[in-house]
GROMACS .gro file of C-alpha atoms in nm:
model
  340
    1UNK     CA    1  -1.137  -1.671  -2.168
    2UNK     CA    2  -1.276  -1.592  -1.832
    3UNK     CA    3  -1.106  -1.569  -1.551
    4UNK     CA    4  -1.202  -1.741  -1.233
    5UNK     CA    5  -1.242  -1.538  -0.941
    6UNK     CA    6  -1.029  -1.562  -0.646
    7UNK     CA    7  -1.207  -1.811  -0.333
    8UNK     CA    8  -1.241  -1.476  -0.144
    9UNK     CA    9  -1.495  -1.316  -0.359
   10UNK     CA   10  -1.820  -1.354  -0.588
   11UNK     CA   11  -1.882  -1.181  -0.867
   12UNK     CA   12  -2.187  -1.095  -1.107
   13UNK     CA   13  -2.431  -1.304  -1.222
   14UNK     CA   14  -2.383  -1.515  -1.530
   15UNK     CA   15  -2.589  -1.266  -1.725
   16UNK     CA   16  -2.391  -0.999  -1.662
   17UNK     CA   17  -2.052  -1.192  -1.677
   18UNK     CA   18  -2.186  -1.250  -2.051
   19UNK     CA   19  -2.198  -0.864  -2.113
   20UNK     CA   20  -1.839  -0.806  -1.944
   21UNK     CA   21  -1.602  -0.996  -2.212
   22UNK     CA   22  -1.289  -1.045  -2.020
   23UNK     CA   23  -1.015  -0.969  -2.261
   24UNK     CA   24  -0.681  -0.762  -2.239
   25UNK     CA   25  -0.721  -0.353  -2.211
   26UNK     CA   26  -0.504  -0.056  -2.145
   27UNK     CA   27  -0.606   0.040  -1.847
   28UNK     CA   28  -0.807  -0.133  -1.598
   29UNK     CA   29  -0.964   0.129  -1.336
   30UNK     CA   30  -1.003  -0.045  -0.992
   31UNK     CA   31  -1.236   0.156  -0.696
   32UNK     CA   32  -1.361   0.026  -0.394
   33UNK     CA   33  -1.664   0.052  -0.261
   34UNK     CA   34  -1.865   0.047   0.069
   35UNK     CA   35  -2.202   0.190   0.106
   36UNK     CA   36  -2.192   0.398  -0.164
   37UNK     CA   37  -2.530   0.374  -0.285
   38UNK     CA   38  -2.573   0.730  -0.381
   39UNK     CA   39  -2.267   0.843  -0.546
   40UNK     CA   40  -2.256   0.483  -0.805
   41UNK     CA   41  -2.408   0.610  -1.080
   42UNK     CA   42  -2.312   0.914  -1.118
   43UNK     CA   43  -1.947   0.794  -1.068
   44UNK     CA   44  -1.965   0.534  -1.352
   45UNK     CA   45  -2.102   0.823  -1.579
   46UNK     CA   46  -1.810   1.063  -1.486
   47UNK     CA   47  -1.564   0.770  -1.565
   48UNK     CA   48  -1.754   0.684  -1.887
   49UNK     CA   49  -1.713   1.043  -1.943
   50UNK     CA   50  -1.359   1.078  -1.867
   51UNK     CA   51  -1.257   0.795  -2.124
   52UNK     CA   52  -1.512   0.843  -2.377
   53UNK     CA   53  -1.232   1.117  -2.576
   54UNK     CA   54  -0.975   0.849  -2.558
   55UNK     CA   55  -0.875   0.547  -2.759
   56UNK     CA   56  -0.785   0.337  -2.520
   57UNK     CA   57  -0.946   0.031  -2.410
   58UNK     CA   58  -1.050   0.009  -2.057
   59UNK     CA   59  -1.277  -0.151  -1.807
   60UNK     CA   60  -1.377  -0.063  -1.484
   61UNK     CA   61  -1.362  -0.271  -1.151
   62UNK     CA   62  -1.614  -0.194  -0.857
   63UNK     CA   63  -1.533  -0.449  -0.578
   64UNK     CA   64  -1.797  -0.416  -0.323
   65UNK     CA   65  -1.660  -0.461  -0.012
   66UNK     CA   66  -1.940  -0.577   0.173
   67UNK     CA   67  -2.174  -0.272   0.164
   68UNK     CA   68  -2.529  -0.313   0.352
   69UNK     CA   69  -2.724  -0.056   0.209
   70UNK     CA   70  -2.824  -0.184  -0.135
   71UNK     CA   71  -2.521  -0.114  -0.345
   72UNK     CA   72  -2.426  -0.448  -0.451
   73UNK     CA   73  -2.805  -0.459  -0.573
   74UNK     CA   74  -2.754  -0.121  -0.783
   75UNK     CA   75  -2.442  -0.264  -0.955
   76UNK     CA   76  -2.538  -0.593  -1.070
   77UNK     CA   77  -2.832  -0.406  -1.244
   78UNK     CA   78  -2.588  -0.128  -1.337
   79UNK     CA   79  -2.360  -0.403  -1.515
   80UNK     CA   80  -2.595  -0.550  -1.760
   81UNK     CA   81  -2.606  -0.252  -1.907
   82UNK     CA   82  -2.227  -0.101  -1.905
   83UNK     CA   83  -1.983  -0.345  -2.121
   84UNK     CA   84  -1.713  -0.181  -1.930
   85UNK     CA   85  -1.836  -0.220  -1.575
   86UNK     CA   86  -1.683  -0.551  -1.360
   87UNK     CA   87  -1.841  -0.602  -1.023
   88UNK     CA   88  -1.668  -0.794  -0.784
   89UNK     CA   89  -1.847  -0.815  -0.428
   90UNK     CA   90  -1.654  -0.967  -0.161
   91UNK     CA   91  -1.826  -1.221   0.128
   92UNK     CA   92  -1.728  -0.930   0.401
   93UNK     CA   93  -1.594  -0.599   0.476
   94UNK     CA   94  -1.186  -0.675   0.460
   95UNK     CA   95  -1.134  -0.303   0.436
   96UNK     CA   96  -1.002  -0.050   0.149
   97UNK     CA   97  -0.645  -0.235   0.113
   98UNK     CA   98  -0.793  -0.596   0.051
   99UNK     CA   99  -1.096  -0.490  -0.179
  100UNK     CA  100  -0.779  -0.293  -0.370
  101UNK     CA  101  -0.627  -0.550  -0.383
  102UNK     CA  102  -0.896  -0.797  -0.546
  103UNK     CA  103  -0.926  -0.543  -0.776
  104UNK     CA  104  -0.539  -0.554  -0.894
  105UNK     CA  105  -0.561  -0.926  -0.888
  106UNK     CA  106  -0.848  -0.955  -1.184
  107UNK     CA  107  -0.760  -0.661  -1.363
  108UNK     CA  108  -0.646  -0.692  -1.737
  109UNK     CA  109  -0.481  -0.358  -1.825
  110UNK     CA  110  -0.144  -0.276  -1.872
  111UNK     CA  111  -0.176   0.039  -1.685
  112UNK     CA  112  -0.365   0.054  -1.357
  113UNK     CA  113  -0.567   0.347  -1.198
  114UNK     CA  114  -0.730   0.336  -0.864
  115UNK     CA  115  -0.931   0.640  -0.695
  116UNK     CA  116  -1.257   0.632  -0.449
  117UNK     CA  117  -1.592   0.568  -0.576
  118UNK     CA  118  -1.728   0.853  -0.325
  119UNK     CA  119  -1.692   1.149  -0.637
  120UNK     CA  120  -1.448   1.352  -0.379
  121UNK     CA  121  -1.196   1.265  -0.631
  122UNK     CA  122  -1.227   1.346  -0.998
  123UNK     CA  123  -1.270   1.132  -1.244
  124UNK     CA  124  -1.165   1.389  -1.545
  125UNK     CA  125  -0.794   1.341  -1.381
  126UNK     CA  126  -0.751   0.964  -1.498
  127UNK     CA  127  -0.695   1.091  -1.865
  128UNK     CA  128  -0.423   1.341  -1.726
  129UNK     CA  129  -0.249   1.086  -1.493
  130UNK     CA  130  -0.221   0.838  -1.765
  131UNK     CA  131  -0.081   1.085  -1.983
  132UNK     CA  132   0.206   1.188  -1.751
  133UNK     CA  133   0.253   0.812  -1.669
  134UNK     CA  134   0.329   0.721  -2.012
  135UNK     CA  135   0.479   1.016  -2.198
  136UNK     CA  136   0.728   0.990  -1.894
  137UNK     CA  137   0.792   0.649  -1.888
  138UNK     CA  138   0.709   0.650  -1.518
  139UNK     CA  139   0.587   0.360  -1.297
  140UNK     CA  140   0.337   0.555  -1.066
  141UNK     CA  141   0.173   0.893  -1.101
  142UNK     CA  142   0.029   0.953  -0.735
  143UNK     CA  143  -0.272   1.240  -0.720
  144UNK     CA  144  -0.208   1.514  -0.508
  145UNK     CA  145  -0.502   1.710  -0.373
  146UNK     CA  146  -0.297   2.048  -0.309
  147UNK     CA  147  -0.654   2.228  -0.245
  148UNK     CA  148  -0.827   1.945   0.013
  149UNK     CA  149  -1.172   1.969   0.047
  150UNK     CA  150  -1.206   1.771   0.392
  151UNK     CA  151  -1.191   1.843   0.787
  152UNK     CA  152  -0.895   2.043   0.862
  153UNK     CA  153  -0.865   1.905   1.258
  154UNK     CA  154  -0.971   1.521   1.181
  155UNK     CA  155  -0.841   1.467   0.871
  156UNK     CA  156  -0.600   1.735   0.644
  157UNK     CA  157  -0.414   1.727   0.981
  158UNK     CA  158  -0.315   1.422   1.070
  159UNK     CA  159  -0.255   1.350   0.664
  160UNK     CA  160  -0.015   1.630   0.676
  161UNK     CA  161   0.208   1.499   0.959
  162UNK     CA  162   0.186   1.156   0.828
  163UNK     CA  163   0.257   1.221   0.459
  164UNK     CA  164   0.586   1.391   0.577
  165UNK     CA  165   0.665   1.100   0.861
  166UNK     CA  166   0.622   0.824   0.570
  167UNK     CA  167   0.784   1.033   0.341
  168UNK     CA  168   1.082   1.060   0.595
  169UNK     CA  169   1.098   0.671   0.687
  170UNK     CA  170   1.084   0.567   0.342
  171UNK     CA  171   1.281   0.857   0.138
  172UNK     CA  172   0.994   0.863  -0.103
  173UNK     CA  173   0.919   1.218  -0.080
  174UNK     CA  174   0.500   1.300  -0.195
  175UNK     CA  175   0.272   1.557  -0.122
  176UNK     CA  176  -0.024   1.332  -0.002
  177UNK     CA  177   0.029   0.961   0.015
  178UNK     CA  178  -0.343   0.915   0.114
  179UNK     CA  179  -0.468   1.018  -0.191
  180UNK     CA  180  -0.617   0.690  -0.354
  181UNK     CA  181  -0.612   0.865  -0.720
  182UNK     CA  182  -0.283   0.686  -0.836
  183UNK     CA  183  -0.174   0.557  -1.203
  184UNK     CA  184   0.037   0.294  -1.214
  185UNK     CA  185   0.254   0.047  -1.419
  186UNK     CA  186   0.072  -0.301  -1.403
  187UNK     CA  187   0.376  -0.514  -1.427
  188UNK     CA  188   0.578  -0.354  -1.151
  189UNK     CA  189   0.231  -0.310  -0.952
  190UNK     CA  190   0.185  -0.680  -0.938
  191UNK     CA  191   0.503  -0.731  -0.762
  192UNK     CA  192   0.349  -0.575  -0.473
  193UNK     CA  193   0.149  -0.751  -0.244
  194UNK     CA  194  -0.129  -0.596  -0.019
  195UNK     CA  195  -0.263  -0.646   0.355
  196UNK     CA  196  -0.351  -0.411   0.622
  197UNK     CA  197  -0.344  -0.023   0.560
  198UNK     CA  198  -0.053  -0.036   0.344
  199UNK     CA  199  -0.248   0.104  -0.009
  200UNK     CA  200  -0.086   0.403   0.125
  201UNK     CA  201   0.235   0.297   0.098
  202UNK     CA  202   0.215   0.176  -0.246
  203UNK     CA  203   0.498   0.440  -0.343
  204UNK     CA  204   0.734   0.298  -0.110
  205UNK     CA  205   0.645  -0.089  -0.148
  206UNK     CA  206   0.710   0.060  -0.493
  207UNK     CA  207   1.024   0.186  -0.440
  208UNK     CA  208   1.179  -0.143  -0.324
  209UNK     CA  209   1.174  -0.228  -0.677
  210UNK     CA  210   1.219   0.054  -0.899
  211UNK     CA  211   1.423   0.400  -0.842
  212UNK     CA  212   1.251   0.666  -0.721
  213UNK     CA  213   1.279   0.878  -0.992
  214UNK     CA  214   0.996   0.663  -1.174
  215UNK     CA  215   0.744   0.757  -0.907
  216UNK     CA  216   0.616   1.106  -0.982
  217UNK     CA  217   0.302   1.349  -0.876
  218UNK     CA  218   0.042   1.540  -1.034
  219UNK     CA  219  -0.201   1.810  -0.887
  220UNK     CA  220  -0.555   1.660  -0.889
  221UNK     CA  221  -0.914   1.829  -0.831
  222UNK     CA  222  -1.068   1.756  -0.475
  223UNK     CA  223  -1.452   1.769  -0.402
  224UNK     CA  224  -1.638   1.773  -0.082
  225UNK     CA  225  -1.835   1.454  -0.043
  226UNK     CA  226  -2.196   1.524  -0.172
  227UNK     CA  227  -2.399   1.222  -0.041
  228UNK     CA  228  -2.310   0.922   0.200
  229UNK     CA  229  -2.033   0.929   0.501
  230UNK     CA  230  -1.694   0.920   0.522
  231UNK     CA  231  -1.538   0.548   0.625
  232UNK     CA  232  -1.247   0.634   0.829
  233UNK     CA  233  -1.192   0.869   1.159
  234UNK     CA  234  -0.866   0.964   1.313
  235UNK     CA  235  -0.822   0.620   1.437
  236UNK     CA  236  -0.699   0.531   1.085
  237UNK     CA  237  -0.394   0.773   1.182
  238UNK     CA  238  -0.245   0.585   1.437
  239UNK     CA  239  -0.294   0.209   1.205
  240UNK     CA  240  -0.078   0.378   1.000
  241UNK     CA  241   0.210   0.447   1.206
  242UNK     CA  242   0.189   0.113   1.298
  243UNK     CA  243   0.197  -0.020   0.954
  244UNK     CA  244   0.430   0.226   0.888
  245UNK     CA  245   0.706   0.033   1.137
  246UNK     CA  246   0.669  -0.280   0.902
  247UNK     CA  247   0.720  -0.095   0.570
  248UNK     CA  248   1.032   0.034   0.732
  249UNK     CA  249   1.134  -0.310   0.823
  250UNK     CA  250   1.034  -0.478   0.513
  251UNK     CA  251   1.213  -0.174   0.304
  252UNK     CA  252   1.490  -0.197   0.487
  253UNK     CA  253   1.534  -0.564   0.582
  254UNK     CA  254   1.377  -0.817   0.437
  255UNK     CA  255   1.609  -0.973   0.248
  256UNK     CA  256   1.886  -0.934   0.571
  257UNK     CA  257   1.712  -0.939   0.843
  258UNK     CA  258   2.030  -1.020   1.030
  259UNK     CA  259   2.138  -0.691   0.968
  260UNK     CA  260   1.897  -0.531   1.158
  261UNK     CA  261   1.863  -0.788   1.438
  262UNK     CA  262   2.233  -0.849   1.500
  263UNK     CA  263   2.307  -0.475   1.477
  264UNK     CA  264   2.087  -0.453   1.777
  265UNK     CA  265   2.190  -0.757   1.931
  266UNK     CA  266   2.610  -0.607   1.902
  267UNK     CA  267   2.478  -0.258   2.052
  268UNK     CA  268   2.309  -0.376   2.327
  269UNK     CA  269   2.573  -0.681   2.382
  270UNK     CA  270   2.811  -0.450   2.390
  271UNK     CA  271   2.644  -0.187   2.587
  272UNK     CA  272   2.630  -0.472   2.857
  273UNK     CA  273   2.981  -0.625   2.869
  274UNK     CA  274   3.124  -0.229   2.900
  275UNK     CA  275   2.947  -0.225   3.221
  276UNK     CA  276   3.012  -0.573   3.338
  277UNK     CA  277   3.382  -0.485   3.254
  278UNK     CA  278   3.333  -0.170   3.493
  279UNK     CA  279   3.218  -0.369   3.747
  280UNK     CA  280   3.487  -0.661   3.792
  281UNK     CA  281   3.733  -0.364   3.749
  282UNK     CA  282   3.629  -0.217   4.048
  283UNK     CA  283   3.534  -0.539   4.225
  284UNK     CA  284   3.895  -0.641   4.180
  285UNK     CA  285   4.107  -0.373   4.200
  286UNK     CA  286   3.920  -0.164   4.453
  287UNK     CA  287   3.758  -0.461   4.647
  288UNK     CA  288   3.429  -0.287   4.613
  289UNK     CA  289   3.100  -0.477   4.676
  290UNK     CA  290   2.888  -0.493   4.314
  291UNK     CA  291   2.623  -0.789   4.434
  292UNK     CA  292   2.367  -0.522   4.522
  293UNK     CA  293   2.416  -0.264   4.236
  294UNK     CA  294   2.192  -0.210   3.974
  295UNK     CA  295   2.434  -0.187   3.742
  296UNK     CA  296   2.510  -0.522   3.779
  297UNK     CA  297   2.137  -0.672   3.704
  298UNK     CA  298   2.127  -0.394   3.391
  299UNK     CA  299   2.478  -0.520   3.233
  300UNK     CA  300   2.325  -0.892   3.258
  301UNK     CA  301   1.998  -0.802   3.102
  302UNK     CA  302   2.161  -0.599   2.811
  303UNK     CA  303   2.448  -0.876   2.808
  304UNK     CA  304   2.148  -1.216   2.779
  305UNK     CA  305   1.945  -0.961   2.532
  306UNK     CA  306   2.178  -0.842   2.296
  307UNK     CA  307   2.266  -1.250   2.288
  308UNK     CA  308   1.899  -1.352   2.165
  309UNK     CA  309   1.909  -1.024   1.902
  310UNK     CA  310   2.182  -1.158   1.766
  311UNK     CA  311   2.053  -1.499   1.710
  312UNK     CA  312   1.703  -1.416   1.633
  313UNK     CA  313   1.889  -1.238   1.338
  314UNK     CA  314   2.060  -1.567   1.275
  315UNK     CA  315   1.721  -1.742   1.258
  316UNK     CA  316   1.576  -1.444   1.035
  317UNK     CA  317   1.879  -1.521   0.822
  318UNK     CA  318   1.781  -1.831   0.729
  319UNK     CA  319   1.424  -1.791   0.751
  320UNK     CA  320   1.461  -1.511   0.459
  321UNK     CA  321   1.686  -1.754   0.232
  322UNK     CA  322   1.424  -2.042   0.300
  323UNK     CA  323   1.164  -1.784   0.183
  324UNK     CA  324   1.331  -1.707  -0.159
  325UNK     CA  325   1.433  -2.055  -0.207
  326UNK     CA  326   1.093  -2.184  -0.159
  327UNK     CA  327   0.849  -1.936  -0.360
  328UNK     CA  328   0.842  -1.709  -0.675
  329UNK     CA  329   0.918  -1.461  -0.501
  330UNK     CA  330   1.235  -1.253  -0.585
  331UNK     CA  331   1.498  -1.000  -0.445
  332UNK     CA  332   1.505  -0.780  -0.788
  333UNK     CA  333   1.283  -0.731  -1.062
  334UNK     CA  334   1.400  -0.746  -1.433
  335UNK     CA  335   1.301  -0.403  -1.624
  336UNK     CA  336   1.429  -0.550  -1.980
  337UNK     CA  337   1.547  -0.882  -2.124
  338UNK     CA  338   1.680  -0.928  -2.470
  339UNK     CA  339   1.517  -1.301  -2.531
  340UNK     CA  340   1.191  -1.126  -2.492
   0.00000   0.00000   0.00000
């Protein structure tokens, strides 16, 4: 039966859709791509390769995030002639996290592997992720490229500091969280919902789920990139630590967000009525004049604020509990049940 695709994108033509026979697999290997005209065949032939050795099914998913320089054109011709190959193109560039994404949303294996279509990393690591992923009864394998083959200054860097910030935040300690080589297990992946820059924080979105101890990492090859241009500058760094606030949040929170409202609200509630207690102390006792301290304007700011925390948690509260009640969503994720 084939599945329709999601309003966002299009996909192949009818030709090729009768080539690609949608039907369960194994694994389902998901890449993005974005102008990467010159490294697409040779990619799918290093993937072929990879797999060929191994008896598991397994299709692969290009969704073309809205590349201009031809290579939508190169796959549809590529997938009339690969059974494997699925092309998904999307109407625009939504960046690296939403064509991800689309890719996890049609895919039809039980495990799931996602790396870059630019050939920096290998393809002849999906057999060895998979490997560890299952012998181990894991839930994620995450690549690590110990040996990175990219700018020190602009981009080994800023991954560095940020890999050990996330890892900090989040308690999910990995050696390079950027690394988009990552095996996973598709039913506790699809419990995980995408948007902004947050593929990298699959291992802690993860986490919210499953123990920690089911989230491992393996040492992967890293290549320089032969042909085309790298997508992403330093600016990327500094959307991360932004998105990197809300995983901390949602980690931490979601499900009681009046904890962490309200325990700012008390703090800074309290913080104010100490020094509004100061201040009739000494207007009363020592007849001293408070109407033009400073003091006096700070303890009513921090006295009105703390207030509003507290009852925005209140409202975030019920917000959260009108959330659960109202969608599929839940607060825990069954690993076994005996009816099944």
């Amino acid at each position: 039966m084939i599945r329709r695709p999601p309003r966002s994108t299009h996909c192949i033509s009818s030709a090729a859709s009768d080539v690609y026979k949608r039907q369960e697999v194994d694994v389902s290997i998901i890449s993005p791509v974005f102008n990467e005209k010159d490294n697409l065949e040779p990619f799918i032939k290093q993937v072929s390769d990879a797999l060929s050795n191994e008896a598991w099914t397994w299709e692969l998913i290009l969704v073309d995030d809205g590349s201009e320089d031809g290579s939508f054109n190169l796959l549809q011709k590529l997938s009339k002639s690969q059974k494997n190959l699925r092309i998904i193109s999307l109407s625009k560039n939504f960046g690296q996290t939403s064509a991800i994404q689309a890719g996890f949303d049609n895919a039809l294996g039980k495990y799931l592997v996602t790396l870059d279509s630019d050939l920096q990393n290998d393809p002849k690591d999906i057999p060895n992720l998979l490997h560890k992923l299952i012998n181990e009864n894991l839930d994620l394998v995450v690549g690590w490229r110990k040996d990175r083959k990219d700018n020190f200054l602009f981009r080994n860097l800023p991954s560095y500091i940020a890999n050990k910030l996330i890892g900090a935040i989040t308690g999910v300690k990995l050696n390079d969280y950027g690394c988009s080589l990552k095996a996973y297990n598709a039913k506790i992946l699809r419990e995980v919902k995408l948007y902004g820059e947050m593929h990298r924080f699959i291992p802690a979105w993860m986490a919210t789920k499953v123990s920690a101890k089911k989230i491992d990492e393996l040492v992967v090859d890293h290549h320089p990139r032969i042909a085309g241009e790298s997508k992403y500058g330093i600016s990327r760094t500094f959307r991360v630590f932004l998105d990197l606030i809300s995983v901390y949040f949602f980690m931490r929170f979601f499900s009681r967000p009046g904890h962490f409202f309200g325990f700012l609200g008390l703090l800074m509630t309290f913080v104010g009525v100490a020094i509004l207690s100061y201040l009739i102390f000494i207007k009363f006792v020592y007849s001293m004049d408070i109407g033009d301290r400073p003091l006096l304007i700070a303890g009513t700011i921090f006295t009105v604020v703390g207030v509003q925390f507290i009852s925005l948690g209140v409202i975030g509260e019920i917000l959260s509990r009108t959330y659960y009640a109202s969608s599929k969503e839940r607060s825990y994720l069954v690993k076994w049940d005996s009816k099944d």
